[in-house]
Short mmCIF file of C-alpha atoms in Angstrom, two decimals:
data_model
loop_
_atom_site.label_atom_id
_atom_site.label_comp_id
_atom_site.label_asym_id
_atom_site.label_seq_id
_atom_site.Cartn_x
_atom_site.Cartn_y
_atom_site.Cartn_z
CA MET A 1 -58.75 -134.98 22.19
CA ASN A 2 -56.57 -131.90 21.59
CA ARG A 3 -58.54 -131.26 18.48
CA GLY A 4 -61.76 -131.28 20.49
CA ARG A 5 -60.40 -128.70 22.99
CA GLY A 6 -59.30 -126.44 20.14
CA ALA A 7 -62.69 -126.65 18.53
CA ALA A 8 -64.34 -125.69 21.82
CA VAL A 9 -62.49 -122.38 22.11
CA PRO A 10 -64.41 -120.53 19.39
CA PHE A 11 -67.62 -121.97 20.79
CA LEU A 12 -66.88 -120.64 24.28
CA LEU A 13 -65.94 -117.23 22.85
CA ALA A 14 -69.23 -117.13 20.98
CA ILE A 15 -71.15 -117.93 24.18
CA LEU A 16 -69.29 -115.20 26.12
CA TRP A 17 -70.03 -112.68 23.33
CA LEU A 18 -73.70 -113.66 23.39
CA PHE A 19 -73.97 -112.45 26.98
CA TRP A 20 -71.61 -109.48 26.67
CA ALA A 21 -72.70 -107.87 23.41
CA PRO A 22 -74.63 -104.58 23.98
CA GLY A 23 -78.36 -105.16 23.94
CA CYS A 24 -77.86 -108.87 23.25
CA ALA A 25 -79.16 -111.76 25.31
CA PRO A 26 -80.00 -115.34 24.47
CA ALA A 27 -83.27 -115.35 22.61
CA SER A 28 -86.07 -117.14 24.45
CA GLU A 29 -88.67 -116.48 21.78
CA GLY A 30 -87.46 -119.12 19.31
CA PHE A 31 -88.72 -118.35 15.81
CA ARG A 32 -91.23 -115.79 17.19
CA THR A 33 -88.72 -112.99 16.66
CA ASN A 34 -88.56 -113.89 12.98
CA ILE A 35 -92.28 -113.84 12.25
CA ILE A 36 -94.84 -111.09 12.07
CA MET A 37 -98.19 -112.81 11.74
CA VAL A 38 -101.37 -110.93 10.85
CA ASP A 39 -104.95 -112.17 10.81
CA LYS A 40 -107.55 -111.42 8.13
CA GLU A 41 -108.56 -108.17 9.81
CA GLY A 42 -104.98 -106.86 10.13
CA ARG A 43 -104.43 -107.70 13.81
CA ALA A 44 -101.18 -109.15 15.15
CA VAL A 45 -101.24 -112.88 15.96
CA ASP A 46 -98.94 -115.09 18.03
CA PRO A 47 -97.37 -117.49 15.44
CA VAL A 48 -97.59 -120.44 17.84
CA LYS A 49 -100.81 -122.41 17.86
CA PRO A 50 -103.64 -121.73 18.68
CA PHE A 51 -102.70 -118.44 16.92
CA LYS A 52 -104.10 -116.06 19.51
CA THR A 53 -104.42 -112.32 18.84
CA LEU A 54 -101.63 -110.47 20.63
CA GLY A 55 -103.53 -107.30 21.48
CA ASP A 56 -101.73 -105.11 24.02
CA GLN A 57 -98.76 -107.49 24.04
CA TYR A 58 -97.85 -106.63 20.45
CA GLY A 59 -95.72 -103.61 21.46
CA ASP A 60 -93.45 -105.86 23.55
CA TYR A 61 -93.43 -108.44 20.78
CA VAL A 62 -92.11 -105.85 18.32
CA GLU A 63 -89.44 -104.73 20.80
CA ASN A 64 -88.24 -108.33 21.11
CA ILE A 65 -87.79 -108.46 17.35
CA PHE A 66 -85.78 -105.22 17.37
CA SER A 67 -83.55 -106.45 20.20
CA ASP A 68 -82.93 -109.75 18.43
CA ILE A 69 -81.90 -107.92 15.23
CA VAL A 70 -79.39 -105.94 17.25
CA CYS A 71 -78.09 -109.12 18.85
CA PHE A 72 -77.67 -110.82 15.45
CA CYS A 73 -75.96 -107.83 13.84
CA ASN A 74 -73.59 -107.18 16.78
CA MET A 75 -72.50 -110.82 16.82
CA GLN A 76 -71.75 -110.62 13.10
CA ARG A 77 -69.76 -107.44 13.66
CA ALA A 78 -67.81 -109.07 16.47
CA ASP A 79 -66.98 -112.05 14.24
CA GLU A 80 -65.67 -109.68 11.57
CA GLU A 81 -63.44 -107.91 14.10
CA ARG A 82 -62.17 -111.19 15.49
CA GLN A 83 -61.23 -112.39 12.00
CA GLY A 84 -59.79 -108.99 10.96
CA GLN A 85 -62.38 -108.54 8.20
CA GLU A 86 -63.81 -105.29 6.91
CA HIS A 87 -67.19 -104.42 8.37
CA LYS A 88 -70.11 -105.19 6.06
CA PRO A 89 -73.70 -104.01 6.51
CA CYS A 90 -75.88 -106.42 8.44
CA LYS A 91 -78.44 -108.05 6.15
CA LEU A 92 -82.13 -107.85 7.10
CA LEU A 93 -84.69 -109.54 4.84
CA PHE A 94 -88.48 -109.32 4.85
CA TYR A 95 -90.17 -112.25 3.11
CA PHE A 96 -93.81 -111.93 1.99
CA HIS A 97 -95.44 -115.19 0.92
CA GLY A 98 -98.18 -115.40 -1.68
CA GLY A 99 -101.78 -116.49 -1.69
CA LEU A 100 -103.10 -120.01 -1.04
CA ASN A 101 -100.97 -120.48 2.10
CA SER A 102 -102.51 -121.79 5.29
CA ARG A 103 -101.44 -120.41 8.67
CA GLY A 104 -99.80 -123.69 9.59
CA SER A 105 -97.80 -124.01 6.37
CA SER A 106 -96.56 -120.42 6.47
CA VAL A 107 -95.40 -120.76 10.07
CA GLY A 108 -93.88 -124.18 9.30
CA ARG A 109 -91.85 -122.73 6.40
CA ALA A 110 -90.48 -119.97 8.62
CA ALA A 111 -89.61 -122.29 11.50
CA LYS A 112 -87.83 -124.63 9.13
CA LEU A 113 -85.76 -121.99 7.35
CA VAL A 114 -84.87 -119.44 10.07
CA ASP A 115 -81.68 -121.14 11.28
CA THR A 116 -80.50 -121.94 7.73
CA ILE A 117 -80.91 -118.33 6.64
CA LYS A 118 -79.20 -116.95 9.72
CA LYS A 119 -76.21 -119.23 9.17
CA GLU A 120 -75.83 -117.63 5.77
CA GLY A 121 -75.55 -114.16 7.33
CA VAL A 122 -79.10 -112.91 6.85
CA TYR A 123 -81.69 -112.03 9.52
CA PRO A 124 -85.10 -113.01 8.13
CA ILE A 125 -88.51 -111.65 9.09
CA PHE A 126 -91.34 -113.64 7.62
CA VAL A 127 -94.48 -111.56 7.18
CA ASN A 128 -97.29 -114.14 7.35
CA TRP A 129 -100.82 -113.15 6.41
CA ARG A 130 -104.04 -115.10 6.15
CA SER A 131 -104.25 -116.24 2.54
CA SER A 132 -105.82 -119.73 2.46
CA LEU A 133 -108.28 -120.31 -0.37
CA PHE A 134 -111.26 -121.70 1.54
CA SER A 135 -111.06 -119.00 4.22
CA SER A 136 -110.97 -116.29 1.56
CA TRP A 137 -113.81 -117.80 -0.47
CA TRP A 138 -115.97 -118.21 2.64
CA ASP A 139 -115.52 -114.59 3.67
CA HIS A 140 -116.54 -113.61 0.12
CA VAL A 141 -119.85 -115.51 0.09
CA ALA A 142 -120.66 -115.19 3.84
CA HIS A 143 -119.37 -111.91 5.26
CA VAL A 144 -117.84 -109.14 3.13
CA ARG A 145 -120.43 -106.83 1.58
CA SER A 146 -119.44 -103.68 -0.29
CA GLY A 147 -116.11 -103.48 1.50
CA PHE A 148 -117.41 -104.05 5.02
CA TRP A 149 -117.42 -107.14 7.23
CA MET A 150 -120.96 -108.18 8.14
CA ASN A 151 -121.93 -110.60 10.92
CA GLY A 152 -125.07 -112.69 10.68
CA THR A 153 -125.05 -112.85 6.86
CA GLN A 154 -123.84 -116.41 6.62
CA VAL A 155 -127.36 -117.54 5.80
CA LEU A 156 -126.99 -115.81 2.42
CA ALA A 157 -123.81 -117.72 1.53
CA PRO A 158 -125.62 -120.26 -0.72
CA TYR A 159 -127.23 -117.43 -2.64
CA TYR A 160 -123.92 -115.61 -3.27
CA ALA A 161 -122.23 -118.89 -4.25
CA ALA A 162 -125.05 -119.59 -6.70
CA VAL A 163 -124.74 -116.08 -8.18
CA ASP A 164 -121.02 -116.76 -8.78
CA GLU A 165 -121.83 -120.07 -10.48
CA VAL A 166 -124.46 -118.54 -12.76
CA LYS A 167 -122.11 -115.75 -13.76
CA ALA A 168 -119.30 -118.25 -14.41
CA ILE A 169 -121.56 -120.42 -16.60
CA SER A 170 -122.51 -117.38 -18.67
CA GLU A 171 -118.82 -116.65 -19.21
CA ALA A 172 -117.84 -120.25 -19.91
CA PRO A 173 -116.83 -119.59 -23.54
CA LYS A 174 -114.19 -117.15 -22.29
CA ALA A 175 -112.69 -119.89 -20.13
CA TRP A 176 -112.75 -122.39 -23.00
CA VAL A 177 -110.90 -120.05 -25.34
CA ALA A 178 -108.24 -119.44 -22.70
CA GLU A 179 -107.88 -123.19 -22.09
CA ALA A 180 -107.49 -123.94 -25.81
CA ARG A 181 -104.53 -121.52 -25.97
CA HIS A 182 -102.82 -123.31 -23.07
CA ALA A 183 -103.56 -126.84 -24.23
CA PHE A 184 -101.80 -126.24 -27.56
CA PRO A 185 -99.27 -123.46 -26.85
CA ARG A 186 -96.61 -122.10 -29.18
CA GLN A 187 -93.41 -120.24 -28.49
CA GLN A 188 -95.07 -117.13 -29.88
CA ALA A 189 -97.48 -117.24 -26.96
CA ALA A 190 -94.87 -115.05 -25.30
CA GLY A 191 -95.79 -112.38 -27.84
CA ASN A 192 -93.70 -111.04 -30.75
CA LEU A 193 -93.18 -107.72 -28.98
CA ALA A 194 -91.97 -109.41 -25.77
CA LEU A 195 -89.52 -111.65 -27.63
CA ALA A 196 -88.19 -108.81 -29.79
CA THR A 197 -87.80 -106.56 -26.76
CA TYR A 198 -86.07 -109.31 -24.83
CA GLN A 199 -83.62 -109.81 -27.74
CA THR A 200 -82.85 -106.09 -27.77
CA MET A 201 -82.28 -106.12 -23.97
CA VAL A 202 -79.88 -109.07 -24.22
CA THR A 203 -77.90 -107.41 -27.03
CA GLU A 204 -77.69 -104.05 -25.23
CA TYR A 205 -76.53 -105.65 -21.98
CA LYS A 206 -73.77 -107.58 -23.73
CA GLU A 207 -72.53 -104.39 -25.42
CA HIS A 208 -73.09 -101.81 -22.63
CA LYS A 209 -73.16 -103.57 -19.27
CA ASP A 210 -72.62 -100.41 -17.27
CA ARG A 211 -75.65 -98.56 -18.72
CA SER A 212 -78.08 -101.32 -19.66
CA MET A 213 -80.51 -103.55 -17.83
CA PRO A 214 -78.87 -106.73 -16.48
CA VAL A 215 -80.59 -109.74 -18.04
CA ASN A 216 -79.73 -113.35 -18.69
CA ASP A 217 -79.67 -114.81 -22.21
CA LEU A 218 -82.11 -117.65 -22.99
CA LEU A 219 -82.39 -116.93 -26.69
CA VAL A 220 -81.88 -119.47 -29.42
CA LYS A 221 -78.76 -118.28 -31.25
CA ASP A 222 -79.33 -116.64 -34.63
CA SER A 223 -83.03 -117.39 -34.60
CA VAL A 224 -85.27 -115.23 -36.81
CA PRO A 225 -87.80 -114.42 -35.42
CA PRO A 226 -86.35 -114.59 -31.91
CA ARG A 227 -87.22 -117.69 -29.85
CA LEU A 228 -86.38 -118.84 -26.34
CA LEU A 229 -84.48 -122.03 -25.63
CA ASP A 230 -86.63 -125.15 -25.46
CA GLU A 231 -84.59 -128.28 -24.79
CA ARG A 232 -87.50 -130.55 -23.81
CA THR A 233 -87.35 -134.15 -24.95
CA GLN A 234 -89.96 -135.34 -27.47
CA GLY A 235 -91.71 -137.15 -24.61
CA GLU A 236 -91.96 -133.95 -22.59
CA LYS A 237 -93.44 -132.18 -25.58
CA TRP A 238 -95.97 -134.81 -26.62
CA LEU A 239 -97.15 -136.12 -23.22
CA PRO A 240 -99.17 -132.98 -22.36
CA ARG A 241 -100.78 -133.05 -25.80
CA GLY A 242 -101.83 -136.66 -25.31
CA THR A 243 -103.24 -136.22 -21.79
CA VAL A 244 -105.32 -133.23 -22.81
CA VAL A 245 -107.64 -135.65 -24.64
CA LEU A 246 -108.22 -137.58 -21.41
CA THR A 247 -108.82 -134.54 -19.25
CA ALA A 248 -110.72 -132.32 -21.70
CA GLY A 249 -114.00 -132.93 -19.91
CA THR A 250 -112.79 -131.78 -16.52
CA LYS A 251 -111.12 -128.74 -18.06
CA LEU A 252 -114.33 -127.70 -19.84
CA ILE A 253 -116.33 -128.04 -16.66
CA GLY A 254 -113.71 -127.09 -14.09
CA GLY A 255 -112.70 -123.87 -15.76
CA PRO A 256 -115.96 -121.97 -15.40
CA LEU A 257 -117.64 -123.91 -12.57
CA VAL A 258 -114.71 -124.24 -10.14
CA VAL A 259 -111.76 -122.02 -11.01
CA GLN A 260 -113.68 -119.01 -12.32
CA ALA A 261 -116.65 -119.22 -9.94
CA GLY A 262 -114.73 -119.97 -6.73
CA GLY A 263 -111.42 -118.33 -7.48
CA THR A 264 -112.63 -114.84 -8.39
CA GLY A 265 -114.20 -114.16 -4.98
CA GLY A 266 -111.23 -115.70 -3.18
CA TRP A 267 -108.83 -113.48 -5.17
CA ASP A 268 -110.81 -110.38 -4.21
CA ILE A 269 -110.72 -111.21 -0.49
CA MET A 270 -107.02 -112.03 -0.59
CA GLN A 271 -106.39 -108.56 -2.04
CA ARG A 272 -108.48 -107.10 0.78
CA ARG A 273 -106.29 -108.93 3.27
CA THR A 274 -103.07 -107.51 1.79
CA LEU A 275 -104.50 -104.04 2.38
CA MET A 276 -105.47 -104.91 6.00
CA LEU A 277 -101.77 -105.18 6.88
CA PHE A 278 -101.68 -101.37 6.58
CA ARG A 279 -105.20 -99.90 6.74
CA THR A 280 -107.87 -101.83 8.58
CA GLU A 281 -111.60 -101.61 8.28
CA ALA A 282 -111.77 -100.35 11.88
CA GLU A 283 -110.02 -97.13 10.80
CA LEU A 284 -112.94 -96.36 8.51
CA ARG A 285 -115.80 -97.46 10.77
CA ASP A 286 -117.60 -95.54 13.51
CA VAL A 287 -115.81 -96.87 16.58
CA PRO A 288 -116.85 -95.54 20.02
CA PRO A 289 -114.10 -93.30 21.43
CA GLU A 290 -113.83 -95.39 24.60
CA ALA A 291 -113.06 -98.47 22.47
CA ILE A 292 -110.05 -96.86 20.82
CA LYS A 293 -106.73 -97.56 22.50
CA GLN A 294 -103.73 -95.33 21.95
CA GLU A 295 -100.32 -96.73 22.72
CA ARG A 296 -98.09 -93.90 23.87
CA ARG A 297 -94.31 -94.16 23.94
CA THR A 298 -91.85 -91.41 24.73
CA ARG A 299 -88.92 -91.23 22.36
CA ASP A 300 -86.34 -88.45 22.02
CA GLY A 301 -88.32 -86.00 24.12
CA PHE A 302 -91.65 -86.23 22.34
CA GLU A 303 -94.62 -88.51 22.70
CA GLN A 304 -95.68 -90.78 19.87
CA GLU A 305 -99.13 -92.34 19.59
CA TYR A 306 -99.92 -95.59 17.79
CA ASP A 307 -103.60 -96.08 17.03
CA THR A 308 -104.41 -99.71 17.75
CA ARG A 309 -107.03 -99.67 15.02
CA GLY A 310 -104.28 -99.59 12.36
CA GLY A 311 -102.75 -102.59 10.63
CA ALA A 312 -100.25 -104.60 12.62
CA PHE A 313 -97.59 -104.46 9.92
CA ALA A 314 -98.00 -100.72 9.51
CA TYR A 315 -97.44 -100.42 13.27
CA PHE A 316 -94.21 -102.45 12.99
CA ILE A 317 -92.89 -100.45 10.03
CA THR A 318 -93.69 -97.13 11.72
CA ARG A 319 -91.77 -98.06 14.84
CA PHE A 320 -88.99 -99.60 12.69
CA GLN A 321 -88.46 -96.25 10.99
CA GLU A 322 -89.10 -93.88 13.86
CA GLU A 323 -87.58 -95.80 16.80
CA PHE A 324 -85.36 -98.64 15.74
CA LEU A 325 -83.43 -97.17 12.82
CA PRO A 326 -82.39 -93.87 14.50
CA GLN A 327 -80.87 -95.74 17.47
CA PHE A 328 -79.37 -98.61 15.50
CA CYS A 329 -77.84 -96.31 12.89
CA GLU A 330 -76.30 -94.05 15.52
CA LYS A 331 -74.86 -96.62 17.96
CA GLY A 332 -75.76 -100.10 16.78
CA THR A 333 -78.13 -100.59 19.70
CA TYR A 334 -81.83 -100.47 20.53
CA ASN A 335 -83.20 -99.37 23.88
CA PRO A 336 -87.00 -99.83 24.22
CA ALA A 337 -87.01 -97.81 27.43
CA PRO A 338 -84.87 -94.70 26.82
CA THR A 339 -82.76 -93.36 29.67
CA GLU A 340 -83.34 -89.93 31.08
CA GLU A 341 -80.51 -88.55 28.97
CA GLN A 342 -81.91 -90.12 25.79
CA ALA A 343 -85.39 -88.76 26.53
CA GLN A 344 -84.19 -85.17 26.91
CA PRO A 345 -85.48 -82.81 24.19
CA LYS A 346 -82.99 -82.30 21.35
CA SER A 347 -82.34 -79.11 19.46
CA HIS A 348 -83.51 -78.80 15.87
CA GLU A 349 -79.90 -79.15 14.63
CA GLU A 350 -79.32 -82.29 16.65
CA GLY A 351 -82.56 -83.84 15.49
CA ALA A 352 -81.86 -82.99 11.85
CA GLY A 353 -78.44 -84.59 12.08
CA ARG A 354 -79.75 -87.97 13.18
CA ARG A 355 -79.84 -90.66 10.53
CA ALA A 356 -83.07 -92.59 9.91
CA SER A 357 -81.29 -95.00 7.58
CA CYS A 358 -77.75 -96.35 7.36
CA PRO A 359 -76.84 -98.46 4.32
CA ASP A 360 -73.31 -98.85 5.71
CA ARG A 361 -74.67 -100.60 8.81
CA LEU A 362 -77.95 -102.22 7.72
CA GLU A 363 -78.91 -103.61 4.30
CA LEU A 364 -82.67 -104.21 3.90
CA SER A 365 -84.13 -106.54 1.27
CA LEU A 366 -87.80 -107.07 0.40
CA VAL A 367 -88.57 -110.43 -1.19
CA GLY A 368 -92.10 -111.20 -2.31
CA HIS A 369 -93.61 -114.24 -4.02
CA SER A 370 -96.81 -113.97 -6.05
CA MET A 371 -99.31 -111.87 -4.02
CA GLY A 372 -96.51 -111.00 -1.59
CA THR A 373 -95.39 -108.48 -4.22
CA ILE A 374 -98.72 -106.65 -3.82
CA ILE A 375 -97.79 -106.16 -0.17
CA ILE A 376 -94.37 -104.81 -1.17
CA ASP A 377 -96.03 -102.30 -3.47
CA ARG A 378 -98.31 -101.21 -0.59
CA LEU A 379 -95.31 -101.01 1.76
CA LEU A 380 -93.33 -98.72 -0.55
CA ARG A 381 -96.35 -96.42 -0.82
CA PHE A 382 -96.99 -96.50 2.94
CA ALA A 383 -93.31 -95.84 3.80
CA PRO A 384 -91.88 -94.08 0.71
CA ASN A 385 -88.74 -92.95 2.55
CA LEU A 386 -87.78 -96.44 3.77
CA GLU A 387 -84.25 -97.19 2.50
CA VAL A 388 -84.29 -100.59 0.74
CA ARG A 389 -81.30 -102.20 -0.94
CA ASN A 390 -82.97 -105.06 -2.84
CA ILE A 391 -86.54 -105.45 -4.09
CA VAL A 392 -87.18 -108.95 -5.38
CA PHE A 393 -90.35 -109.99 -7.22
CA MET A 394 -90.70 -113.74 -7.73
CA GLY A 395 -93.56 -114.55 -10.08
CA ALA A 396 -95.18 -111.25 -9.16
CA ALA A 397 -98.98 -111.13 -8.92
CA THR A 398 -99.06 -107.34 -8.68
CA SER A 399 -100.23 -105.56 -11.83
CA VAL A 400 -97.97 -103.93 -14.36
CA GLU A 401 -99.55 -100.57 -13.50
CA ASP A 402 -98.99 -100.93 -9.73
CA TYR A 403 -95.39 -101.92 -10.34
CA ARG A 404 -94.74 -99.01 -12.70
CA ASP A 405 -96.38 -96.41 -10.48
CA THR A 406 -94.78 -97.70 -7.24
CA VAL A 407 -91.38 -99.30 -7.85
CA ASP A 408 -90.25 -97.19 -10.80
CA ALA A 409 -91.10 -94.05 -8.84
CA TYR A 410 -89.28 -95.43 -5.77
CA LEU A 411 -86.12 -96.19 -7.75
CA ASP A 412 -86.20 -92.73 -9.27
CA ARG A 413 -86.44 -91.07 -5.82
CA HIS A 414 -83.78 -93.23 -4.17
CA LYS A 415 -80.77 -93.00 -6.42
CA GLY A 416 -78.13 -93.58 -3.74
CA ASP A 417 -74.86 -91.69 -3.56
CA GLY A 418 -72.68 -93.84 -5.75
CA LYS A 419 -71.34 -96.04 -2.97
CA PRO A 420 -71.31 -99.83 -3.46
CA ASN A 421 -73.97 -100.60 -0.85
CA HIS A 422 -76.21 -97.62 -1.48
CA GLY A 423 -79.23 -97.21 -3.74
CA PRO A 424 -82.00 -99.78 -4.32
CA ARG A 425 -81.97 -102.50 -6.96
CA MET A 426 -84.99 -104.23 -8.50
CA TYR A 427 -85.07 -107.94 -9.47
CA HIS A 428 -87.75 -109.60 -11.62
CA LEU A 429 -87.63 -113.41 -11.49
CA VAL A 430 -89.99 -114.95 -14.04
CA LEU A 431 -90.78 -118.37 -15.39
CA HIS A 432 -90.19 -119.34 -19.02
CA PRO A 433 -93.37 -118.26 -20.88
CA MET A 434 -94.02 -121.86 -22.00
CA ALA A 435 -93.83 -122.96 -18.36
CA GLU A 436 -96.43 -120.29 -17.46
CA SER A 437 -98.90 -121.36 -20.11
CA THR A 438 -98.49 -125.17 -19.87
CA GLU A 439 -98.32 -125.60 -16.08
CA ARG A 440 -100.39 -128.61 -15.00
CA ASN A 441 -101.90 -129.11 -11.54
CA PHE A 442 -104.23 -131.55 -9.80
CA LEU A 443 -103.26 -134.50 -12.04
CA ASP A 444 -103.85 -132.23 -15.03
CA LEU A 445 -107.57 -132.20 -14.29
CA ALA A 446 -107.61 -128.44 -13.72
CA PRO A 447 -107.29 -125.82 -16.48
CA ARG A 448 -103.69 -125.37 -17.54
CA GLY A 449 -101.57 -122.37 -16.76
CA SER A 450 -99.90 -120.89 -13.69
CA LEU A 451 -101.76 -118.93 -11.02
CA LEU A 452 -100.71 -115.73 -12.84
CA VAL A 453 -102.36 -117.03 -15.99
CA TRP A 454 -105.52 -117.80 -14.02
CA ILE A 455 -105.56 -114.32 -12.52
CA ASP A 456 -105.21 -112.68 -15.94
CA ASN A 457 -107.76 -114.93 -17.65
CA TYR A 458 -110.29 -115.91 -14.98
CA PHE A 459 -110.14 -113.74 -11.85
CA THR A 460 -109.71 -110.25 -13.30
CA GLU A 461 -110.92 -108.18 -16.24
CA PRO A 462 -107.93 -106.09 -17.32
CA ILE A 463 -109.10 -103.20 -19.51
CA THR A 464 -105.53 -102.58 -20.79
CA PRO A 465 -102.30 -104.65 -20.68
CA LEU A 466 -101.30 -102.56 -17.64
CA GLY A 467 -103.88 -104.49 -15.61
CA ARG A 468 -102.17 -107.84 -16.23
CA ARG A 469 -99.67 -109.54 -13.88
CA VAL A 470 -96.13 -108.16 -14.02
CA GLY A 471 -94.63 -111.51 -13.05
CA ARG A 472 -95.24 -113.01 -16.50
CA PHE A 473 -92.56 -112.76 -19.19
CA SER A 474 -95.07 -111.58 -21.79
CA ASN A 475 -96.23 -108.72 -19.53
CA VAL A 476 -93.06 -107.47 -17.84
CA VAL A 477 -90.67 -107.41 -20.80
CA PRO A 478 -92.66 -104.90 -22.92
CA GLU A 479 -93.09 -102.70 -19.82
CA LEU A 480 -89.36 -102.65 -19.12
CA ARG A 481 -88.83 -100.79 -22.41
CA PHE A 482 -90.20 -97.69 -20.71
CA ALA A 483 -87.85 -97.71 -17.69
CA GLU A 484 -86.06 -94.38 -17.39
CA LYS A 485 -82.37 -94.25 -18.31
CA GLY A 486 -81.44 -93.27 -14.76
CA ILE A 487 -82.79 -96.52 -13.28
CA ARG A 488 -82.33 -99.04 -16.10
CA ASN A 489 -79.04 -100.44 -14.83
CA ARG A 490 -80.65 -101.09 -11.40
CA ILE A 491 -83.49 -103.22 -12.78
CA HIS A 492 -82.62 -106.91 -13.30
CA LEU A 493 -84.53 -109.56 -15.20
CA LYS A 494 -83.92 -113.29 -14.82
CA VAL A 495 -85.82 -115.86 -16.89
CA PHE A 496 -85.65 -119.51 -15.81
CA ARG A 497 -85.48 -122.67 -17.91
CA PHE A 498 -88.34 -125.14 -17.78
CA GLU A 499 -86.97 -128.46 -19.05
CA ARG A 500 -87.16 -131.34 -16.61
CA LYS A 501 -83.40 -131.93 -16.69
CA TYR A 502 -82.86 -128.48 -15.25
CA SER A 503 -85.41 -128.71 -12.45
CA LYS A 504 -82.67 -128.89 -9.83
CA TRP A 505 -81.59 -125.33 -10.67
CA ASN A 506 -84.79 -123.69 -11.94
CA PRO A 507 -88.31 -123.19 -10.66
CA ARG A 508 -90.61 -124.69 -13.28
CA LYS A 509 -93.96 -123.91 -11.60
CA HIS A 510 -95.30 -120.79 -10.00
CA THR A 511 -95.32 -122.45 -6.58
CA GLU A 512 -91.67 -123.52 -6.80
CA PHE A 513 -90.00 -120.17 -6.19
CA GLY A 514 -90.18 -120.84 -2.47
CA SER A 515 -88.36 -124.15 -3.05
CA PHE A 516 -85.15 -122.22 -3.79
CA PRO A 517 -82.93 -120.08 -1.48
CA PHE A 518 -84.84 -116.83 -2.03
CA TRP A 519 -82.51 -115.08 0.44
CA ASP A 520 -79.41 -115.81 -1.66
CA GLU A 521 -78.41 -112.95 -3.96
CA ARG A 522 -77.03 -115.43 -6.45
CA PHE A 523 -80.55 -116.75 -6.97
CA TRP A 524 -81.71 -113.28 -8.00
CA ASP A 525 -78.67 -112.41 -10.13
CA PRO A 526 -79.17 -112.83 -13.90
CA ALA A 527 -75.41 -113.58 -14.18
CA THR A 528 -75.86 -116.78 -12.16
CA PRO A 529 -76.22 -119.71 -14.62
CA THR A 530 -79.51 -121.56 -14.87
CA ASN A 531 -78.00 -124.90 -15.95
CA GLU A 532 -75.99 -127.57 -14.15
CA THR A 533 -73.16 -125.10 -13.47
CA SER A 534 -75.38 -123.04 -11.19
CA PRO A 535 -74.24 -122.84 -7.51
CA VAL A 536 -77.88 -122.32 -6.46
CA GLN A 537 -79.99 -125.46 -6.05
CA ARG A 538 -83.38 -126.47 -4.67
CA ILE A 539 -83.71 -126.64 -0.93
CA ASP A 540 -86.60 -129.09 -0.80
CA GLY A 541 -84.71 -132.06 -2.21
#
């Protein structure tokens, strides 16, 4: 009984702090304040079924998110003071899921993980976008024509679907050649250049950790030429070779007629939807002036306008930089309705002295899986001055060229000031190249290879290696050779094992990155083991 009373004291203190903390009140929104949901045209959506468009209510929705971040961070700060600990920056994480996610599954993931992530000291914001396959394919054949959405063109859907099929049949040999490579892969499928470069990176990091690129070592010791570890059992090696005989027919037909014909259009529309988070079609159409709404908000003595035609995520990021960060960095608060004193015009000197970022108080991480990394690239171009601590690409579906032109340039601009929590870091998490090329799905009836392999081989026509997916070992490792010396030690590469016995500690398929604690820095860190000694395990059982 005495033990029970003692345990209740911290709980009562926490409840009192919840009501007392500046700008903090019990959240009534549930997981809403941890989700920004956007429809296929870039408009904000309520993440609770029936997924209604928020419209004019979106401004208040964003303010609730800002207030809840303040509440979370202030409670953490109070806990540190109560325990006599040094103040650490509050951790804020944006998670961008990839393609082939339905609205229900993306919301369900967020609702399931929010409390777990918060308990580990991170405030998550899930950026959910419409990326389901059928919805994307249908828009391709029924609505989107030369970049514009067309109503009343559904009657032509059978024609456009037939055109895709005819084109895919004419390109069937290309699909068969790709499938042959994946049905009988070799270690050298990773590429001699990639393996030699990886060996050099591992050696340099062991000898010059302070100046070299952090990378984990999955090389076979003393192997010439270099090879990656492959500890599969004989059964694991021979089973795929045996089943390929049984499924050869479906692979020959499914490659061109299903994957190539249906997937290419769906991929194009999914890319369109990643752009709609920032720039919508409405911004480029002739919209009657009376139909355009401008949301006006007074902040620091001047009036800001937010064009409601713009993408919902762009709206959020704009207000995050221009309203939330200046207030939070200065006083650790957020006031959506500024007082008369706050609204008074400030002198040029006062305005210039305000901080729009504060790495000592807030640490921002961007984590993207698959096509979510395309959104991160767009975000860093849309808001190039946004201060980010960690950029994490998990099986990135963005191209090598987009990564190089966006992230490398961002790292070069934001060097930090030498303090421990300042300056961005880049993490590449990639599957073992054999796992990429041999991945089997749909009872092994579909063509083999991960989604990134399908994108490179079926959905796109790269004219140079720079047009291939940066999330593949064979594509990213050669590119990392060209990283500038000033940023090399801030770029990290982690390659995962793919043997069945290590499945508890390693993603073995492209879809499995989300089955691990993607918010945990140990999962990103190349120094964290990938065998049974790893402290990071699957979260899906």
